[in-house]
mmCIF file of C-alpha atoms in Angstrom:
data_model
loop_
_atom_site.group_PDB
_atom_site.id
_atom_site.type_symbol
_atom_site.label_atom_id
_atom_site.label_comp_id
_atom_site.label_asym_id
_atom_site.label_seq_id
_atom_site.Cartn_x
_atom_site.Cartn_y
_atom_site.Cartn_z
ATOM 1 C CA UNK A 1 6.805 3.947 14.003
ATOM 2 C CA UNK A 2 8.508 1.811 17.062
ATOM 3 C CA UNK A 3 12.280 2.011 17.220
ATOM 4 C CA UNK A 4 14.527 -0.910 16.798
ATOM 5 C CA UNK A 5 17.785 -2.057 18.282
ATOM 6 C CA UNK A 6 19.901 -4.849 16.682
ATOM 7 C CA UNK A 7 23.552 -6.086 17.156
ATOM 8 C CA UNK A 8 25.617 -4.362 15.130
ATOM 9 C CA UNK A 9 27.473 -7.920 13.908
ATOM 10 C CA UNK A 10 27.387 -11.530 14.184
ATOM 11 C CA UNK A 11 28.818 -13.962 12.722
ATOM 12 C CA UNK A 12 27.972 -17.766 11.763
ATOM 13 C CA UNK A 13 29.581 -21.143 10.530
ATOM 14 C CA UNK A 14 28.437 -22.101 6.995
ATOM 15 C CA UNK A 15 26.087 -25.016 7.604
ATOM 16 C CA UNK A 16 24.395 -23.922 10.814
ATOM 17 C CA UNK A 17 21.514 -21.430 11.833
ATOM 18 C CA UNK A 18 22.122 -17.660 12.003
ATOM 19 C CA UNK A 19 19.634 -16.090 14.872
ATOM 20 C CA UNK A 20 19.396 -12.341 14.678
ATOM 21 C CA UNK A 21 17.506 -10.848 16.871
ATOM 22 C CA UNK A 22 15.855 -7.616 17.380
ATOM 23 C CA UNK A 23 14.526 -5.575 19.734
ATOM 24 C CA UNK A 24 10.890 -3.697 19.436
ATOM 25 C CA UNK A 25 9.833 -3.051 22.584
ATOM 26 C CA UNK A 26 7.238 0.253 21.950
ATOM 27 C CA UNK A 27 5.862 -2.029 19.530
ATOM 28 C CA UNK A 28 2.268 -1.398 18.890
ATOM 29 C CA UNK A 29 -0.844 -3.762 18.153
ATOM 30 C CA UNK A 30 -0.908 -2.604 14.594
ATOM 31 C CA UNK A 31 2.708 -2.020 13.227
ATOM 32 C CA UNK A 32 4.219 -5.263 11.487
ATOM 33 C CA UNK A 33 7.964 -6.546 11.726
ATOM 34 C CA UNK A 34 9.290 -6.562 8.259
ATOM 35 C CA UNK A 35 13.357 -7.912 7.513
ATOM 36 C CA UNK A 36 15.334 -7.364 4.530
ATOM 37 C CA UNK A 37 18.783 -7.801 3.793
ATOM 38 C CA UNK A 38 21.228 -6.047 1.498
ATOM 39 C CA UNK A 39 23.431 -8.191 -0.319
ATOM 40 C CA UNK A 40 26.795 -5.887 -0.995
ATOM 41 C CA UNK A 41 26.293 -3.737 -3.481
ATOM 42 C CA UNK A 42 22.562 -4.770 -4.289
ATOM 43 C CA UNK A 43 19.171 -3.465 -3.440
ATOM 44 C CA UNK A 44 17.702 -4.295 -0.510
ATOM 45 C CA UNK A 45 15.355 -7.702 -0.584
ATOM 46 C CA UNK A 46 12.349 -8.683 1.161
ATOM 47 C CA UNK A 47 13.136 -11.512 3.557
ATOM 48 C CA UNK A 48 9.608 -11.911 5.712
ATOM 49 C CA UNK A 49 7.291 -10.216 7.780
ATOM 50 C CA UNK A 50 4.907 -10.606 10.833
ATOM 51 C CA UNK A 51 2.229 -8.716 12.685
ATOM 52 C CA UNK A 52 1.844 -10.973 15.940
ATOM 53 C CA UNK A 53 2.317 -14.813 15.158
ATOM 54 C CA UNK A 54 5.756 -16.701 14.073
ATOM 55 C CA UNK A 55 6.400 -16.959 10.329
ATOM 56 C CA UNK A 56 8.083 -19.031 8.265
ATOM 57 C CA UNK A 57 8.579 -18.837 4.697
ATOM 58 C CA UNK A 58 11.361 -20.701 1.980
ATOM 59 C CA UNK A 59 14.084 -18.292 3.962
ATOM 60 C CA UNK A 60 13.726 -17.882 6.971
ATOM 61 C CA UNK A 61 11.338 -18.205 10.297
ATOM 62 C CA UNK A 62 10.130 -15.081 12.519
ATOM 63 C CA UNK A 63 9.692 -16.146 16.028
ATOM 64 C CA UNK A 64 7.815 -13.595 17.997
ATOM 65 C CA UNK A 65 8.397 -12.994 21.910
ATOM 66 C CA UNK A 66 4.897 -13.598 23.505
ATOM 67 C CA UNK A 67 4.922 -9.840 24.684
ATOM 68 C CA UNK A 68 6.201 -8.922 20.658
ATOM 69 C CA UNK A 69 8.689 -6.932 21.970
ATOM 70 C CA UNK A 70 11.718 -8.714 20.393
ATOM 71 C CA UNK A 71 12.109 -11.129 17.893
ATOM 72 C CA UNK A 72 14.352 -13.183 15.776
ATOM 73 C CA UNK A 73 14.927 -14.080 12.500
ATOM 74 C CA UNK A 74 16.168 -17.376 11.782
ATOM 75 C CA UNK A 75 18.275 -18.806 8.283
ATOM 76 C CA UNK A 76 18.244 -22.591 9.175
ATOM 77 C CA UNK A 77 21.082 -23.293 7.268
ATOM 78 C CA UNK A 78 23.325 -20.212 6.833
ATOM 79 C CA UNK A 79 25.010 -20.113 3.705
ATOM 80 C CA UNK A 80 27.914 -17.881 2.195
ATOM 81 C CA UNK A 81 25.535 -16.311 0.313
ATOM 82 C CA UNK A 82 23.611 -14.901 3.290
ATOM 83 C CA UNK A 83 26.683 -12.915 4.753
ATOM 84 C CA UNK A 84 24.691 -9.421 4.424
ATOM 85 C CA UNK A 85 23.240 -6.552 6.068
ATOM 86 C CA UNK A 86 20.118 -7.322 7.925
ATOM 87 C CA UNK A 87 17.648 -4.878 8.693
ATOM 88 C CA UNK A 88 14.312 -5.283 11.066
ATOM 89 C CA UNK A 89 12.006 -2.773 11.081
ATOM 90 C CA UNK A 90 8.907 -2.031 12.134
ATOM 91 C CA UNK A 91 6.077 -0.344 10.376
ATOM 92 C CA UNK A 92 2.783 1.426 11.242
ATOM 93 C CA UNK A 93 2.058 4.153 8.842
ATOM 94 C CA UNK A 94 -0.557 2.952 6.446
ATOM 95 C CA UNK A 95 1.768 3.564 3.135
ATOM 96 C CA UNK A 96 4.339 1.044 4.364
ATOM 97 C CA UNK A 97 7.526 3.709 4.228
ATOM 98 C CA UNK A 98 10.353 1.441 5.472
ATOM 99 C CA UNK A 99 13.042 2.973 7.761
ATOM 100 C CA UNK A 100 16.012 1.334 7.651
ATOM 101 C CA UNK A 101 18.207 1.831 10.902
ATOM 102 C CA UNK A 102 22.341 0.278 10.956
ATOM 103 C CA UNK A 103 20.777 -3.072 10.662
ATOM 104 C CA UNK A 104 23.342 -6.297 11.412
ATOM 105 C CA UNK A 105 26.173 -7.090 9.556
ATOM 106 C CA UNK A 106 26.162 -10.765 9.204
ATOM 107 C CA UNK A 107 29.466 -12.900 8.177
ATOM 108 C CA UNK A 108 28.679 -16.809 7.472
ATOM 109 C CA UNK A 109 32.357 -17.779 7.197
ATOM 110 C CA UNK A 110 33.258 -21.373 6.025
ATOM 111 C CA UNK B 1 8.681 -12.334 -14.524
ATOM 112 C CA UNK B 2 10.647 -8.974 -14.449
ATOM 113 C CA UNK B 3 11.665 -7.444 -11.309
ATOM 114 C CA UNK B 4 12.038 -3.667 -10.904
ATOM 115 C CA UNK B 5 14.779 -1.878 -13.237
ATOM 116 C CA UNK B 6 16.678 1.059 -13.046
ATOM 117 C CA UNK B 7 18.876 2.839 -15.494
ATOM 118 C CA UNK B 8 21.832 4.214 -15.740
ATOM 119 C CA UNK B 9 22.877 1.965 -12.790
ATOM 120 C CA UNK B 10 25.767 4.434 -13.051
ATOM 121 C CA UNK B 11 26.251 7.863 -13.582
ATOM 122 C CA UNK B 12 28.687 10.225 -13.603
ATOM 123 C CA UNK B 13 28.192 13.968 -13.840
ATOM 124 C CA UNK B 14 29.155 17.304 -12.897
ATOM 125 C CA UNK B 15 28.352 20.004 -10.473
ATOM 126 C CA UNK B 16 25.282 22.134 -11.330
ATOM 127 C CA UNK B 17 24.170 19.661 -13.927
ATOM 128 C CA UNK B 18 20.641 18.053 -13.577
ATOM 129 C CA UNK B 19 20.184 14.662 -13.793
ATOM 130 C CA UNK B 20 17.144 11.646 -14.359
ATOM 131 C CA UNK B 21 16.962 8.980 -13.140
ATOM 132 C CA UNK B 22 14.275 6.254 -14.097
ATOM 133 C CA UNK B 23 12.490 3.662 -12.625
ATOM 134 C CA UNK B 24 10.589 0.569 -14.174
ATOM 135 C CA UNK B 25 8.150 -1.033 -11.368
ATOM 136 C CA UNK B 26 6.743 -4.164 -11.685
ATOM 137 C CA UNK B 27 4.250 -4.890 -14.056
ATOM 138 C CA UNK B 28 0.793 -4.107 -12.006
ATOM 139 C CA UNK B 29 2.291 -2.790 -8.803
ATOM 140 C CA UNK B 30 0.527 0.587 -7.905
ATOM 141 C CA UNK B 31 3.219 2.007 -5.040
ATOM 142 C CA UNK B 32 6.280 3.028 -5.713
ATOM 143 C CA UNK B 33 9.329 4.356 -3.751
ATOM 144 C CA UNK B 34 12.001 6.407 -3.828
ATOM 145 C CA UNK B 35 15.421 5.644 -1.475
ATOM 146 C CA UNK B 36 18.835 6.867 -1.256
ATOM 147 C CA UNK B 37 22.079 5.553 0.220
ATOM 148 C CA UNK B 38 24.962 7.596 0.817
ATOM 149 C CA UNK B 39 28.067 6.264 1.465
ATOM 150 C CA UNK B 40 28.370 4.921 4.745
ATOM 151 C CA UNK B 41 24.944 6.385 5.646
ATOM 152 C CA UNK B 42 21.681 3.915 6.211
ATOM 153 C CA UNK B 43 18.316 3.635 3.850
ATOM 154 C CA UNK B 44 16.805 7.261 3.385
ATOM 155 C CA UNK B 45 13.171 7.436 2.049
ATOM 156 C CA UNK B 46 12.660 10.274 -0.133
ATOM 157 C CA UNK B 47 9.134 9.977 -1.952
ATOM 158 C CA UNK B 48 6.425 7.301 -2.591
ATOM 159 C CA UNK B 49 3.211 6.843 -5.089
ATOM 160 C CA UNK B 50 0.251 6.006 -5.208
ATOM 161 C CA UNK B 51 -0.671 5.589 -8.540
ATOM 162 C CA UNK B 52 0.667 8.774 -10.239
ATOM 163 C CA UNK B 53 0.103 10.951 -7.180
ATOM 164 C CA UNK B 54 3.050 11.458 -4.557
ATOM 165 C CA UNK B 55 0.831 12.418 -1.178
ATOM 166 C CA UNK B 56 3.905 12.820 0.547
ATOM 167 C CA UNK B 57 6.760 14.607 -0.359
ATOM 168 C CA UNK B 58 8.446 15.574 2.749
ATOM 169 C CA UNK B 59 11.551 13.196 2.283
ATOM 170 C CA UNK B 60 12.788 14.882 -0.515
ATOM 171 C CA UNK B 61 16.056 16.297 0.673
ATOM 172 C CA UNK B 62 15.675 19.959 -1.243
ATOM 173 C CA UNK B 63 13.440 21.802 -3.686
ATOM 174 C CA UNK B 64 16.201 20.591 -5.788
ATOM 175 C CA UNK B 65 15.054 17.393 -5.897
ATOM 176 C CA UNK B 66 11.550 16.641 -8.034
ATOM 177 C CA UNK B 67 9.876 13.259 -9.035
ATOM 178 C CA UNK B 68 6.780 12.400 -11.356
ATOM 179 C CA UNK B 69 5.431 9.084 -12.365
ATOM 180 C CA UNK B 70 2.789 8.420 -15.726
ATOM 181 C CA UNK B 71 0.613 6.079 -16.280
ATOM 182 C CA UNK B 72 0.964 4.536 -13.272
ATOM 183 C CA UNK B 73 4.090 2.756 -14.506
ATOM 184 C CA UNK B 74 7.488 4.403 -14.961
ATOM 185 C CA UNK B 75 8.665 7.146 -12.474
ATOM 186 C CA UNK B 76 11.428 9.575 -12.532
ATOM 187 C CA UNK B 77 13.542 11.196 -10.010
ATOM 188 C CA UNK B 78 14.841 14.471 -11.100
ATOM 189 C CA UNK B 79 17.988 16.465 -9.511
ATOM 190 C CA UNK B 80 18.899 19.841 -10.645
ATOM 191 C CA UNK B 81 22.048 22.069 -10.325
ATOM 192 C CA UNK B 82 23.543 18.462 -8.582
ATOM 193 C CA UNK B 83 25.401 19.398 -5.461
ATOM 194 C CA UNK B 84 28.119 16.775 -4.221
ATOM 195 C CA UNK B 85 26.343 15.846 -1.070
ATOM 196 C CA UNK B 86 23.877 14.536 -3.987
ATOM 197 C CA UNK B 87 26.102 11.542 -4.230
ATOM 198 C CA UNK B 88 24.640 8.850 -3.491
ATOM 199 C CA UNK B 89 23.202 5.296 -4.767
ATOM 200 C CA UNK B 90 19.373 5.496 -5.525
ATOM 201 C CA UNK B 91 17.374 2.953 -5.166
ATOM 202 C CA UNK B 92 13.905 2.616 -5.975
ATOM 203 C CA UNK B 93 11.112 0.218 -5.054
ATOM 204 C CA UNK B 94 7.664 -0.858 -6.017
ATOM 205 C CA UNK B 95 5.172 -2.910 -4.544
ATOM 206 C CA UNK B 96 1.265 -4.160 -4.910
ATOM 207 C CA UNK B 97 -0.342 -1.793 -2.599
ATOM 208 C CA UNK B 98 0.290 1.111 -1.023
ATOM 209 C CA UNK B 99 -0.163 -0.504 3.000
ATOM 210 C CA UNK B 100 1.795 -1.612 5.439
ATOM 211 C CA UNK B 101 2.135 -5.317 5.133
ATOM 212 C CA UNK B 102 3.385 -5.182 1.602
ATOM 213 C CA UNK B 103 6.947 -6.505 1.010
ATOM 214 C CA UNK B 104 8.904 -3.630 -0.976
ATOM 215 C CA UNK B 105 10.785 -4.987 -4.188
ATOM 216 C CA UNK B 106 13.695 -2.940 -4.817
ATOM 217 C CA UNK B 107 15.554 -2.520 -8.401
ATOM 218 C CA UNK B 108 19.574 -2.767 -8.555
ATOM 219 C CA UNK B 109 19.647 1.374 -8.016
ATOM 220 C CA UNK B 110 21.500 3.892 -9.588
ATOM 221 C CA UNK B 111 25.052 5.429 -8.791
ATOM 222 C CA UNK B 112 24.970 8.740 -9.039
ATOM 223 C CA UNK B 113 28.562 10.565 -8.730
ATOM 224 C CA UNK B 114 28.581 14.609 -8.355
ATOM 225 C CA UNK B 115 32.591 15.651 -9.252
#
């Protein structure tokens, strides 16, 4: 499965978007870009997912580069709630094993 | 409708004692996972089903470590003569399929502290 790189923190003001990108560049034609998040002390939760084309969902967008070898993951409206750990990865194996690297600590302060 | 559900979410036990740890997917999903995170540590995949079978085991940290699921349903993650490094919170995760492009639906997890 491709590697990914992330910042290790961002932060964002309540109210606006958070963009979190990530980097996939030995991304193949077949392996999908899935994020999750983890809440603190919760399980990890599904956010969205892509193969090749953007996304968009009732939490976020995925924006693909045209090349796919970044892309970002956009909250519109970045809450308090969202401040979390979030992970991009990238999966190719056909049982959909998820391997979560450091991911990005994001802080949505007021 | 119900999500996934672990129990205990905590537990507390000693060295050398062996330990369950259960796992309620949801209702119709066929995969199910197995994760751990240590303190400090990332995600680690340890197992996954299909159905009741587990085709690949090699996560599994040591021959220590054991899990079976019945009925397609209800799995359990077993950990005998519990070392320390066994610490850990547990998570586990089900979803419809076992593919890639299948969001993963994790439970709460379990704490699992080795004094």
């Amino acid at each position: 499965d491709a590697k990914t790189t992330q910042p290790t923190s961002m932060d964002c003001a309540e109210g606006r978007a958070a963009n979190l990108p990530c980097n996939h560049s030995t991304i193949s034609g077949n392996e999908y870009v899935y994020w999750y998040r983890q809440i603190h002390s919760q399980g990890p939760q599904y956010i969205i997912h892509g193969l090749k084309n953007n996304e968009t969902n009732e939490m976020a967008y995925l924006i693909f580069t045209e090349d796919r070898k970044s892309s970002t993951l956009i909250l519109p409206h970045a809450t308090l709630r969202d401040t979390a750990v979030y992970y991009c990865i990238v999966i190719g194996t056909s049982y959909g094993k998820l391997t979560f690297g450091q991911g990005t600590i994001l802080t949505v302060h007021p | 409708g119900a999500g996934v559900s672990q129990s205990p979410s905590n537990k507390v036990t000693e060295k050398g004692k062996d330990v369950e740890l259960r796992c309620d997917p949801i209702s119709g999903h066929t995969a199910l996972y197995w994760y751990r995170q240590s303190l400090g540590q990332g995600l680690e995949f340890l197992i996954y089903f299909q159905g009741n079978s587990a085709p690949d085991k090699s996560g599994l940290p040591s021959d220590r470590f054991s899990a079976e699921r019945t009925g397609g349903s209800v799995s359990t993650l077993t950990i005998q003569r519990t070392q320390q490094e066994d610490s850990a919170v547990y998570l586990c995760a089900s979803s419809l399929i076992v593919r890639a492009g299948n969001e993963q639906y994790f439970g709460p997890g379990t704490r699992l502290t080795v004094t």
